Coordinates of C-alpha atoms and ligand atoms in Angstrom, one line a residue:
M1 CA 234.1 182.5 224.0
R2 CA 235.0 184.3 226.4
I3 CA 236.0 188.3 225.0
V4 CA 238.8 190.6 226.9
I5 CA 238.2 193.7 226.0
T6 CA 242.3 195.9 226.9
D7 CA 242.7 199.9 226.8
S8 CA 245.7 198.9 225.0
Y9 CA 247.6 197.2 223.1
E10 CA 250.3 196.6 225.3
Q11 CA 247.3 195.0 227.8
M12 CA 246.7 192.7 225.8
G13 CA 249.9 191.4 224.9
M14 CA 250.1 191.0 228.6
E15 CA 247.0 188.8 228.9
A16 CA 247.5 187.1 226.1
A17 CA 251.1 186.1 227.8
N18 CA 249.5 186.0 230.8
I19 CA 247.3 182.3 229.3
V20 CA 250.1 181.7 227.5
A21 CA 252.7 181.4 230.6
G22 CA 249.6 180.2 233.1
Q23 CA 250.2 177.2 230.8
I24 CA 253.5 176.2 230.5
Y25 CA 253.5 176.8 234.2
L26 CA 251.2 174.0 234.3
K27 CA 252.5 171.1 232.1
P28 CA 256.2 172.5 231.4
D29 CA 255.9 170.3 228.4
S30 CA 253.1 172.0 226.6
V31 CA 253.2 172.7 222.9
L32 CA 252.3 175.6 221.9
G33 CA 251.1 176.5 218.5
L34 CA 252.4 180.6 217.2
A35 CA 251.5 183.6 215.2
T36 CA 254.0 185.8 213.4
G37 CA 252.9 189.1 212.5
S38 CA 253.0 192.8 214.1
T39 CA 249.7 191.2 216.4
P40 CA 251.7 189.1 218.8
V41 CA 254.8 191.3 219.0
S42 CA 253.1 192.6 222.6
M43 CA 252.9 189.1 223.8
Y44 CA 256.8 187.6 222.7
E45 CA 258.1 190.9 224.8
R46 CA 255.9 190.6 227.5
L47 CA 256.9 186.6 227.9
V48 CA 260.2 187.6 226.8
A49 CA 260.0 189.4 229.8
V50 CA 258.5 186.7 232.6
H51 CA 261.8 184.4 231.6
K52 CA 264.4 187.3 232.7
T53 CA 262.7 188.9 235.4
V54 CA 260.9 185.9 236.7
G55 CA 262.5 182.7 234.9
L56 CA 260.1 181.0 232.7
D57 CA 261.1 177.9 231.9
F58 CA 260.8 176.3 227.6
S59 CA 263.7 174.3 227.9
E60 CA 260.6 171.0 227.3
V61 CA 258.4 173.6 225.8
T62 CA 257.5 172.8 221.5
T63 CA 255.9 175.2 219.3
F64 CA 255.0 175.3 216.3
N65 CA 254.5 177.9 213.8
L66 CA 250.9 178.4 212.2
D67 CA 252.8 180.1 208.6
E68 CA 255.1 180.8 206.4
Y69 CA 255.5 182.2 203.2
I70 CA 256.5 179.7 200.4
G71 CA 259.9 180.3 198.7
M72 CA 261.3 182.1 201.8
S73 CA 264.6 180.3 203.3
P74 CA 264.5 180.9 206.8
D75 CA 267.0 183.7 206.9
N76 CA 265.5 186.5 204.9
P77 CA 264.5 188.5 207.3
Q78 CA 260.7 188.2 205.7
S79 CA 260.3 184.8 206.9
Y80 CA 258.5 183.6 209.0
H81 CA 261.6 181.8 210.4
Y82 CA 263.3 184.1 210.6
F83 CA 260.6 186.9 212.9
M84 CA 260.1 183.5 215.5
Q85 CA 264.1 184.2 216.3
E86 CA 263.6 187.1 216.6
Y87 CA 260.8 188.4 218.3
F88 CA 261.2 185.2 220.2
F89 CA 263.3 182.2 219.9
R90 CA 267.0 183.7 220.9
H91 CA 266.1 185.3 224.1
I92 CA 264.4 182.2 225.7
N93 CA 265.6 178.9 226.8
I94 CA 263.7 176.6 224.1
R95 CA 265.7 173.9 222.5
P96 CA 266.0 174.4 218.9
E97 CA 265.6 170.7 217.7
N98 CA 261.2 172.0 219.9
V99 CA 260.8 174.3 217.1
H100 CA 258.7 173.6 214.2
I101 CA 257.7 175.9 211.3
P102 CA 256.6 175.1 208.3
D103 CA 258.9 175.2 205.5
G104 CA 258.7 177.4 203.2
M105 CA 261.6 175.7 200.7
A106 CA 260.2 172.5 200.5
K107 CA 260.1 170.7 197.2
D108 CA 257.1 169.3 197.6
M109 CA 254.5 170.9 199.6
L110 CA 251.9 168.6 199.4
A111 CA 254.4 166.0 201.4
E112 CA 255.2 169.7 203.9
G113 CA 251.8 169.4 205.2
E114 CA 251.8 166.1 205.6
R115 CA 255.0 166.1 207.0
Y116 CA 253.8 168.5 209.1
E117 CA 250.8 167.2 210.6
K118 CA 252.6 163.6 211.2
L119 CA 254.6 166.0 213.7
I120 CA 252.1 167.9 215.6
A121 CA 249.7 164.4 216.6
A122 CA 253.4 163.0 217.2
K123 CA 253.5 165.5 220.5
G124 CA 250.1 164.6 221.5
G125 CA 248.3 167.4 219.5
I126 CA 248.8 171.6 219.7
D127 CA 247.8 172.4 224.2
L128 CA 247.6 175.8 223.3
Q129 CA 247.2 178.0 219.5
V130 CA 247.7 181.9 219.7
L131 CA 245.9 183.4 216.3
G132 CA 246.1 186.7 215.0
I133 CA 243.2 188.0 212.4
G134 CA 243.7 189.3 209.3
Q135 CA 240.9 192.1 208.0
N136 CA 238.8 189.6 205.7
A137 CA 238.8 187.1 209.0
H138 CA 241.9 184.7 208.1
I139 CA 243.6 182.8 210.6
G140 CA 246.7 181.0 209.8
F141 CA 246.4 181.8 206.2
N142 CA 242.9 180.3 205.4
E143 CA 241.6 182.8 203.1
P144 CA 237.8 183.4 203.0
D145 CA 236.8 180.0 200.9
L146 CA 233.5 178.1 199.5
K147 CA 235.0 175.3 201.9
F148 CA 237.4 175.1 204.7
A149 CA 240.8 173.7 204.4
A150 CA 241.7 170.8 207.2
T151 CA 245.1 170.1 207.3
T152 CA 248.2 172.2 206.2
H153 CA 248.2 173.2 202.9
T154 CA 249.4 175.2 200.3
V155 CA 247.2 178.6 199.9
E156 CA 247.1 181.4 197.5
L157 CA 247.4 184.6 199.3
D158 CA 244.1 187.2 198.5
E159 CA 244.8 190.6 197.3
E160 CA 243.5 191.9 200.6
T161 CA 246.4 189.8 202.6
I162 CA 249.2 190.6 200.0
Q163 CA 248.5 194.3 200.1
A164 CA 248.1 193.9 204.3
N165 CA 251.5 192.3 204.4
S166 CA 253.3 194.5 201.7
R167 CA 254.2 197.1 204.6
F168 CA 257.2 194.7 205.7
F169 CA 258.4 194.7 202.3
Q170 CA 259.7 197.8 199.9
D171 CA 256.7 196.8 197.2
A172 CA 253.7 194.9 197.2
S173 CA 254.6 192.9 194.3
E174 CA 257.6 191.6 196.7
V175 CA 255.2 189.2 198.6
P176 CA 254.8 185.7 198.1
R177 CA 252.5 184.8 196.8
Y178 CA 251.6 181.7 197.7
A179 CA 251.9 179.9 201.8
I180 CA 252.3 176.6 203.6
S181 CA 249.6 177.1 206.6
M182 CA 247.6 175.3 209.4
G183 CA 244.5 174.0 208.4
I184 CA 241.2 175.2 210.2
K185 CA 241.1 171.0 211.6
T186 CA 244.7 171.9 212.6
I187 CA 243.5 174.4 214.4
M188 CA 240.1 173.1 215.3
M189 CA 242.5 170.5 216.9
A190 CA 243.8 172.8 219.0
E191 CA 243.3 172.1 223.4
H192 CA 242.3 176.2 223.4
V193 CA 243.0 179.0 222.2
I194 CA 243.5 182.9 221.8
L195 CA 242.5 185.4 219.6
L196 CA 244.2 188.2 219.2
A197 CA 243.8 191.6 217.8
N198 CA 243.8 195.0 217.6
G199 CA 243.3 198.2 215.7
R200 CA 240.1 200.0 214.0
N201 CA 241.1 198.0 210.7
K202 CA 240.4 194.6 212.8
A203 CA 237.1 195.5 214.6
K204 CA 234.9 194.3 210.9
A205 CA 237.1 191.2 211.2
V206 CA 236.8 190.5 215.2
Y207 CA 233.1 191.5 214.3
K208 CA 232.7 188.8 212.0
A209 CA 234.7 185.4 214.2
V210 CA 232.2 186.8 217.3
C211 CA 229.2 187.6 216.3
G212 CA 229.0 186.5 212.7
D213 CA 227.6 183.6 210.6
V214 CA 230.0 180.7 210.5
T215 CA 230.5 180.1 207.2
P216 CA 234.3 179.7 205.3
E217 CA 233.8 183.2 203.8
A218 CA 234.8 184.1 207.3
P219 CA 237.3 181.5 208.1
A220 CA 237.0 182.6 212.0
S221 CA 234.3 182.3 212.5
I222 CA 234.9 178.6 213.2
L223 CA 236.3 179.3 216.2
Q224 CA 232.4 179.8 217.5
L225 CA 232.1 176.3 217.4
H226 CA 235.6 175.1 219.3
R227 CA 234.9 174.3 222.8
D228 CA 238.1 176.8 224.6
V229 CA 238.6 180.2 223.0
V230 CA 239.3 183.6 224.9
V231 CA 238.8 186.1 222.3
I232 CA 241.6 189.7 223.1
V233 CA 241.3 192.9 221.4
D234 CA 241.9 196.1 221.8
K235 CA 239.0 198.5 222.4
E236 CA 240.5 199.7 218.9
A237 CA 239.3 196.3 217.6
A238 CA 236.4 195.2 219.5
A239 CA 234.5 198.5 218.4
L240 CA 232.3 197.2 216.6
L241 CA 230.8 193.8 218.9
P242 CA 227.0 195.2 220.1
E243 CA 226.1 196.2 223.7
Q244 CA 225.1 193.1 224.4
I245 CA 228.3 191.4 224.5
R246 CA 230.6 194.0 225.4
G247 CA 228.3 194.5 228.6
V248 CA 229.2 190.4 230.2
T249 CA 232.8 190.6 228.4
I250 CA 235.7 191.2 230.5
T251 CA 237.1 194.9 230.0
R252 CA 240.4 195.7 231.8
K253 CA 242.3 199.4 231.8
G254 CA 245.0 199.8 230.4
Ligands
F6R301 C1 250.3 184.8 210.7 C2 249.2 184.4 210.9 C3 248.0 186.1 210.2 C4 247.9 186.4 210.9 C5 247.3 187.7 210.5 C6 247.2 189.2 211.4 O1 250.9 183.6 211.2 O2 248.9 183.4 210.3 O3 247.0 184.7 210.2 O4 248.1 186.2 212.0 O5 247.5 188.2 209.0 O6 249.0 189.3 211.1 P1 248.9 191.2 210.7 O7 249.2 190.5 213.1 O8 250.1 191.7 211.0 O9 248.1 192.2 211.5

């Protein structure tokens, strides 16, 4: 794992965007795995700016999002389909047919999971996976569990996740209880992974991901076993990392 600690949230997004942009320059037909939520917003803003100013070209890029709420139609402003259009896709030159997000409205979620996995495999797998992290150390919507879930599957969201995500809804009772998410194996099969986190409320989860035991009770801890992970965190999210780790990390000023 390489750890980059930044001075600010904006800097975190910029570091992440640089890695994504570098990936696309080196391989214009890259397959990206993408996340939603507040964390990657500054990364998307930066990528849009790079597209608009120096013409970063997304025309050959394919994307697969990590997850979607079950029962959310793509035109619902709370859906992850809507989020991705709003923050990213409508601002860049990606082809709609190259954008993939699990279908939260699918009749048969088992079949939807299989369809999604086959599609990823047919595209040759994910080159670069972008991840956020939940306060309970979930990645995608892989919640703490007794075993690591393998492939795209239905998840029952933890109460902690429902409470955390209720900030996007009028009320916690409106947050869907179920989601469809890429599994841990899907994520671990990606060639490169970047994990982003900002804010003091993510410090414990970042500690578990980087320094904790590898256990499905802290799903992000599995990333310690991946061969190419860059963890990009602002200083608040890095607050609990021990001095030995902080001493050998790359620290960037905002
Ligand atoms: C989103 C996702 C989740 C989020 C995590 C953090 O697609 O897979 O794992 O990355 O819940 O969410 P935020 O960034 O809103 O704190």
